[in-house]
Amino acid sequence: MVANQTVESRFVNLRVLDNAASGYAIGLQVGSNCVVSSVIAAGNDYFGVCAGERCLASDCIVRSNRTTGLQTGAGSQIRNCQASQNLNVGILAGDGSTLESCVADANGSYGLQAGSRATVTRCTASGNTNTGIFLALGAVAESCTAQANSTIGI
């Protein structure tokens, strides 16, 4: 579902599963200032959910996508989302974003990747192939747990 030109729209209670188009199929792609809530994105050939700047993603489940499970642009908020078994990054948050109460496990690279000046609070990352929680320059992690990640916890 491609809605990358949409702004200030809501995407709620959606299931985007097993989308494939020669290795480049995004489950759900939205523009800036959007709300993505209670979305399940699984088995897609590229990203599960790809959201623009200043979006809110909440209560989403992204699993077994070919690259990144959930990616947001700068200034976004990600709350209560779960990412598992994505082949690359579980959740990738843009610069200045906030991640709160998210869980990332068994992803192929980073569990959670936070951009510059991002804040990661009460999140858990476990069993990821590379780093559990990766923080870019100026990012902050608070009250988080990282365990059994292959290379680095936080």
Coordinates of N, CA and C in Angstrom, one line a residue:
M1 N 0.9 -1.2 0.0 CA 0.0 0.0 0.0 C 0.9 1.2 0.0
V2 N 0.9 2.0 -1.0 CA 1.7 3.2 -1.2 C 0.9 4.4 -1.0
A3 N 1.2 5.1 0.1 CA 0.5 6.4 0.3 C 1.5 7.5 0.7
N4 N 2.7 7.3 0.1 CA 3.9 8.2 0.5 C 3.7 9.7 0.1
Q5 N 2.7 10.0 -0.6 CA 2.4 11.4 -0.9 C 1.3 12.0 0.1
T6 N 0.8 11.1 0.9 CA -0.2 11.6 1.9 C 0.4 12.3 3.0
V7 N -0.3 13.3 3.6 CA 0.2 14.0 4.8 C -1.0 14.1 5.7
E8 N -0.7 14.1 7.0 CA -1.7 14.2 8.0 C -2.9 13.2 7.9
S9 N -2.6 12.0 7.5 CA -3.6 11.0 7.4 C -3.4 9.9 8.5
R10 N -4.4 9.1 8.6 CA -4.4 8.0 9.7 C -4.6 6.7 9.0
F11 N -3.8 5.7 9.5 CA -3.8 4.3 9.0 C -3.9 3.5 10.2
V12 N -5.1 2.9 10.4 CA -5.4 2.2 11.7 C -6.0 0.8 11.4
N13 N -5.5 -0.2 12.2 CA -6.1 -1.5 12.1 C -5.9 -2.1 10.8
L14 N -4.7 -2.1 10.2 CA -4.4 -2.6 8.9 C -3.6 -3.9 9.0
R15 N -3.7 -4.8 8.0 CA -2.9 -6.0 7.9 C -2.3 -5.9 6.5
V16 N -0.9 -5.8 6.5 CA -0.2 -5.7 5.2 C 0.8 -6.9 5.2
L17 N 0.4 -7.9 4.4 CA 1.1 -9.2 4.5 C 1.6 -9.7 3.2
D18 N 2.8 -10.2 3.1 CA 3.4 -10.9 2.0 C 3.3 -10.2 0.7
N19 N 3.6 -8.9 0.7 CA 3.6 -8.1 -0.6 C 5.0 -8.3 -1.2
A20 N 5.0 -8.6 -2.5 CA 6.2 -8.8 -3.2 C 6.2 -8.2 -4.6
A21 N 7.2 -7.5 -5.0 CA 7.3 -7.0 -6.4 C 8.8 -6.9 -6.8
S22 N 9.3 -8.1 -7.2 CA 10.7 -8.2 -7.6 C 11.7 -7.6 -6.6
G23 N 11.4 -7.9 -5.3 CA 12.3 -7.6 -4.2 C 12.2 -6.2 -3.7
Y24 N 11.2 -5.4 -4.1 CA 11.0 -4.1 -3.6 C 9.6 -3.8 -3.4
A25 N 9.0 -4.4 -2.4 CA 7.6 -4.2 -2.0 C 7.5 -3.7 -0.6
I26 N 7.0 -2.6 -0.3 CA 6.8 -2.0 1.0 C 5.4 -2.4 1.5
G27 N 5.3 -2.9 2.7 CA 3.9 -3.2 3.1 C 3.0 -2.0 3.2
L28 N 3.5 -0.9 3.9 CA 2.8 0.3 4.0 C 3.8 1.5 4.0
Q29 N 3.6 2.4 3.1 CA 4.4 3.6 3.0 C 3.6 4.8 3.1
V30 N 3.9 5.7 4.0 CA 3.1 6.9 4.2 C 4.0 8.1 4.3
G31 N 3.4 9.3 4.0 CA 4.1 10.6 4.0 C 4.3 11.1 5.4
S32 N 4.4 12.4 5.5 CA 4.7 13.1 6.8 C 3.4 13.4 7.6
N33 N 3.7 13.6 8.9 CA 2.6 13.9 9.9 C 1.4 12.9 9.9
C34 N 1.7 11.7 9.7 CA 0.7 10.6 9.6 C 0.7 9.8 11.0
V35 N -0.4 9.2 11.2 CA -0.6 8.3 12.3 C -0.7 6.9 11.7
V36 N 0.1 6.0 12.3 CA 0.1 4.5 11.9 C -0.1 3.8 13.2
S37 N -1.3 3.2 13.3 CA -1.6 2.6 14.6 C -2.2 1.2 14.4
S38 N -1.8 0.2 15.3 CA -2.3 -1.1 15.2 C -2.2 -1.8 13.9
V39 N -1.1 -1.6 13.2 CA -0.8 -2.2 11.9 C 0.1 -3.4 12.1
I40 N -0.3 -4.5 11.4 CA 0.6 -5.7 11.4 C 1.2 -5.7 10.0
A41 N 2.5 -5.7 9.9 CA 3.2 -5.8 8.6 C 4.2 -7.0 8.6
A42 N 3.9 -8.0 7.8 CA 4.7 -9.2 7.9 C 5.0 -9.8 6.5
G43 N 6.2 -10.3 6.3 CA 6.5 -11.0 5.1 C 6.6 -10.2 3.8
N44 N 6.8 -8.9 4.0 CA 6.9 -8.0 2.8 C 8.3 -8.1 2.3
D45 N 8.4 -7.9 0.9 CA 9.7 -8.0 0.3 C 10.7 -6.9 0.5
Y46 N 10.3 -5.8 1.2 CA 11.2 -4.7 1.5 C 10.9 -4.3 2.9
F47 N 10.4 -3.1 3.1 CA 10.1 -2.6 4.5 C 8.7 -3.1 4.8
G48 N 8.5 -3.3 6.1 CA 7.1 -3.6 6.6 C 6.3 -2.3 6.6
V49 N 6.8 -1.3 7.3 CA 6.2 0.0 7.4 C 7.2 1.1 7.2
C50 N 7.0 2.0 6.3 CA 7.9 3.1 6.1 C 7.1 4.4 6.2
A51 N 7.5 5.2 7.2 CA 6.7 6.5 7.4 C 7.6 7.7 7.3
G52 N 7.0 8.8 6.9 CA 7.8 10.0 6.7 C 8.1 10.8 8.0
E53 N 8.4 12.0 7.9 CA 8.8 12.8 9.1 C 7.6 13.1 10.0
R54 N 7.9 13.3 11.3 CA 6.9 13.7 12.3 C 5.6 12.8 12.3
C55 N 5.8 11.5 12.1 CA 4.7 10.5 12.2 C 4.7 9.9 13.6
L56 N 3.5 9.4 13.9 CA 3.3 8.6 15.2 C 3.0 7.2 14.7
A57 N 3.8 6.2 15.2 CA 3.6 4.8 15.0 C 3.3 4.2 16.4
S58 N 2.2 3.6 16.6 CA 1.9 3.0 17.9 C 1.2 1.6 17.7
D59 N 1.6 0.8 18.7 CA 1.0 -0.6 18.8 C 1.0 -1.4 17.5
C60 N 2.2 -1.2 16.8 CA 2.4 -2.0 15.5 C 3.2 -3.2 15.7
I61 N 3.0 -4.2 14.9 CA 3.8 -5.4 14.9 C 4.4 -5.6 13.5
V62 N 5.7 -5.7 13.4 CA 6.4 -5.8 12.2 C 7.3 -7.1 12.3
R63 N 7.1 -8.0 11.4 CA 7.9 -9.3 11.5 C 8.2 -9.9 10.2
S64 N 9.4 -10.5 10.1 CA 9.8 -11.3 8.9 C 9.7 -10.5 7.6
N65 N 10.0 -9.2 7.6 CA 10.1 -8.4 6.4 C 11.6 -8.5 5.9
R66 N 11.7 -8.4 4.6 CA 13.0 -8.6 3.9 C 14.1 -7.7 4.3
T67 N 13.8 -6.4 4.6 CA 14.8 -5.5 5.1 C 14.4 -5.0 6.5
T68 N 13.9 -3.8 6.6 CA 13.6 -3.2 7.9 C 12.1 -3.4 8.2
G69 N 11.8 -3.6 9.5 CA 10.5 -3.8 9.9 C 9.7 -2.5 9.9
L70 N 10.2 -1.5 10.6 CA 9.5 -0.2 10.7 C 10.5 0.9 10.7
Q71 N 10.4 1.8 9.7 CA 11.3 3.0 9.6 C 10.5 4.3 9.6
T72 N 10.9 5.3 10.4 CA 10.3 6.6 10.4 C 11.3 7.7 10.1
G73 N 10.8 8.8 9.6 CA 11.6 10.0 9.4 C 11.9 10.7 10.6
A74 N 12.5 11.9 10.5 CA 12.9 12.7 11.6 C 11.7 13.2 12.4
G75 N 11.9 13.3 13.7 CA 10.9 13.9 14.6 C 9.7 13.1 14.8
S76 N 9.8 11.8 14.6 CA 8.7 10.9 14.8 C 8.6 10.3 16.2
Q77 N 7.5 9.7 16.5 CA 7.3 9.0 17.8 C 6.9 7.6 17.5
I78 N 7.5 6.6 18.2 CA 7.2 5.2 18.0 C 7.0 4.7 19.4
R79 N 5.8 4.1 19.6 CA 5.4 3.7 20.9 C 4.8 2.3 20.9
N80 N 5.2 1.5 21.8 CA 4.6 0.1 22.0 C 4.6 -0.7 20.7
C81 N 5.7 -0.6 20.0 CA 5.8 -1.4 18.7 C 6.7 -2.6 19.0
Q82 N 6.4 -3.7 18.2 CA 7.2 -4.9 18.3 C 7.8 -5.3 16.9
A83 N 9.1 -5.6 16.9 CA 9.8 -5.9 15.7 C 10.5 -7.2 15.9
S84 N 10.2 -8.2 15.1 CA 11.0 -9.5 15.2 C 11.2 -10.2 13.9
Q85 N 12.4 -10.8 13.8 CA 12.8 -11.6 12.6 C 12.8 -10.9 11.3
N86 N 13.0 -9.6 11.3 CA 13.2 -8.8 10.1 C 14.6 -9.1 9.7
L87 N 14.9 -9.1 8.4 CA 16.2 -9.5 7.9 C 17.3 -8.5 8.1
N88 N 16.9 -7.2 8.3 CA 17.9 -6.2 8.6 C 17.6 -5.6 10.0
V89 N 17.1 -4.3 10.0 CA 16.9 -3.6 11.3 C 15.4 -3.8 11.7
G90 N 15.2 -4.0 13.0 CA 13.8 -4.2 13.5 C 13.1 -2.8 13.4
I91 N 13.5 -1.8 14.1 CA 12.9 -0.5 14.1 C 14.0 0.6 13.9
L92 N 13.8 1.4 12.9 CA 14.8 2.5 12.5 C 14.1 3.8 12.7
A93 N 14.5 4.6 13.7 CA 13.9 5.9 13.9 C 14.8 7.0 13.5
G94 N 14.2 8.0 12.8 CA 15.0 9.1 12.3 C 15.5 10.1 13.4
D95 N 16.3 11.1 13.0 CA 16.9 12.0 13.9 C 15.8 12.7 14.7
G96 N 16.1 12.9 16.0 CA 15.2 13.6 16.9 C 13.9 12.9 17.2
S97 N 13.8 11.6 16.9 CA 12.6 10.8 17.2 C 12.6 10.3 18.6
T98 N 11.5 9.8 19.1 CA 11.4 9.1 20.4 C 10.9 7.7 20.2
L99 N 11.5 6.8 20.8 CA 11.0 5.4 20.9 C 10.7 5.1 22.3
E100 N 9.5 4.5 22.6 CA 9.1 4.3 23.9 C 8.4 2.9 24.0
S101 N 8.8 2.1 25.0 CA 8.2 0.8 25.3 C 8.1 -0.1 24.0
C102 N 9.2 -0.1 23.2 CA 9.2 -1.0 22.1 C 10.1 -2.2 22.3
V103 N 9.8 -3.3 21.6 CA 10.5 -4.6 21.7 C 11.1 -5.0 20.4
A104 N 12.3 -5.3 20.3 CA 13.0 -5.8 19.1 C 13.7 -7.1 19.4
D105 N 13.4 -8.2 18.7 CA 14.1 -9.4 19.0 C 14.3 -10.2 17.7
A106 N 15.5 -10.9 17.7 CA 15.8 -11.8 16.6 C 15.8 -11.2 15.2
N107 N 16.2 -9.9 15.1 CA 16.4 -9.2 13.8 C 17.8 -9.5 13.2
G108 N 17.9 -9.4 11.9 CA 19.2 -9.8 11.3 C 20.3 -8.8 11.5
S109 N 20.1 -7.6 11.9 CA 21.2 -6.7 12.2 C 20.9 -6.0 13.5
Y110 N 20.5 -4.7 13.5 CA 20.2 -4.0 14.7 C 18.7 -4.3 15.1
G111 N 18.5 -4.3 16.4 CA 17.2 -4.4 16.9 C 16.5 -3.1 16.8
L112 N 17.0 -2.1 17.5 CA 16.5 -0.7 17.4 C 17.7 0.2 17.0
Q113 N 17.4 1.1 16.0 CA 18.4 2.0 15.5 C 17.8 3.4 15.6
A114 N 18.4 4.2 16.5 CA 17.9 5.6 16.7 C 18.9 6.6 16.1
G115 N 18.3 7.6 15.4 CA 19.1 8.6 14.8 C 19.6 9.6 15.8
S116 N 20.3 10.6 15.3 CA 20.9 11.7 16.1 C 19.9 12.4 16.9
R117 N 20.2 12.6 18.2 CA 19.3 13.4 19.1 C 18.0 12.6 19.4
A118 N 17.9 11.3 19.1 CA 16.7 10.6 19.4 C 16.7 10.2 20.9
T119 N 15.6 9.8 21.4 CA 15.4 9.3 22.8 C 14.8 7.9 22.8
V120 N 15.4 7.0 23.5 CA 14.9 5.6 23.5 C 14.6 5.3 25.0
T121 N 13.4 5.0 25.3 CA 13.0 4.9 26.7 C 12.2 3.6 26.9
R122 N 12.5 2.8 28.0 CA 11.8 1.6 28.3 C 11.7 0.6 27.2
C123 N 12.7 0.5 26.4 CA 12.7 -0.5 25.2 C 13.6 -1.7 25.6
T124 N 13.3 -2.8 24.9 CA 14.0 -4.1 25.1 C 14.4 -4.6 23.7
A125 N 15.7 -5.0 23.7 CA 16.3 -5.6 22.5 C 17.0 -6.9 22.9
S126 N 16.6 -8.0 22.2 CA 17.3 -9.3 22.6 C 17.4 -10.2 21.3
G127 N 18.5 -10.9 21.3 CA 18.7 -11.9 20.3 C 18.9 -11.4 18.9
N128 N 19.3 -10.1 18.8 CA 19.5 -9.6 17.4 C 20.9 -9.9 17.0
T129 N 21.1 -10.1 15.7 CA 22.4 -10.6 15.1 C 23.5 -9.6 15.3
N130 N 23.3 -8.3 15.3 CA 24.4 -7.4 15.5 C 24.2 -6.7 16.8
T131 N 23.7 -5.4 16.8 CA 23.6 -4.6 18.0 C 22.1 -4.6 18.5
G132 N 21.9 -4.7 19.8 CA 20.5 -4.6 20.3 C 19.9 -3.2 20.1
I133 N 20.6 -2.2 20.7 CA 20.1 -0.8 20.5 C 21.3 0.1 20.1
F134 N 21.2 0.6 18.8 CA 22.2 1.4 18.3 C 21.8 2.9 18.4
L135 N 22.7 3.7 19.0 CA 22.3 5.1 19.2 C 23.3 6.0 18.3
A136 N 22.8 6.9 17.5 CA 23.6 7.8 16.8 C 24.0 8.9 17.7
L137 N 24.8 9.9 17.2 CA 25.4 11.0 17.9 C 24.3 11.8 18.6
G138 N 24.5 11.9 19.9 CA 23.6 12.7 20.8 C 22.3 12.0 21.1
A139 N 22.1 10.8 20.8 CA 20.9 10.0 21.2 C 21.0 9.5 22.6
V140 N 19.9 9.3 23.3 CA 19.9 8.9 24.7 C 19.1 7.7 24.8
A141 N 19.5 6.7 25.6 CA 18.8 5.5 26.1 C 18.5 5.6 27.6
E142 N 17.3 5.3 28.0 CA 17.0 5.4 29.4 C 16.1 4.3 29.8
S143 N 16.4 3.5 30.8 CA 15.6 2.4 31.4 C 15.3 1.4 30.3
C144 N 16.4 1.0 29.5 CA 16.2 0.0 28.5 C 16.9 -1.3 28.9
T145 N 16.6 -2.4 28.2 CA 17.2 -3.7 28.4 C 17.7 -4.2 27.1
A146 N 19.0 -4.7 27.1 CA 19.5 -5.3 25.9 C 20.2 -6.6 26.4
Q147 N 19.8 -7.8 25.8 CA 20.4 -9.0 26.3 C 20.5 -10.0 25.1
A148 N 21.6 -10.8 25.2 CA 21.8 -11.8 24.2 C 21.8 -11.4 22.8
N149 N 22.3 -10.2 22.5 CA 22.5 -9.7 21.2 C 23.9 -10.2 20.8
S150 N 24.2 -10.4 19.5 CA 25.4 -11.1 19.1 C 26.7 -10.3 19.2
T151 N 26.6 -9.0 19.0 CA 27.8 -8.1 19.0 C 27.8 -7.1 20.2
I152 N 26.8 -6.2 20.2 CA 26.8 -5.2 21.2 C 25.4 -5.1 21.8
G153 N 25.3 -4.9 23.1 CA 24.0 -4.6 23.7 C 23.4 -3.3 23.3
I154 N 24.1 -2.2 23.9 CA 23.7 -0.8 23.6 C 25.0 -0.1 23.2

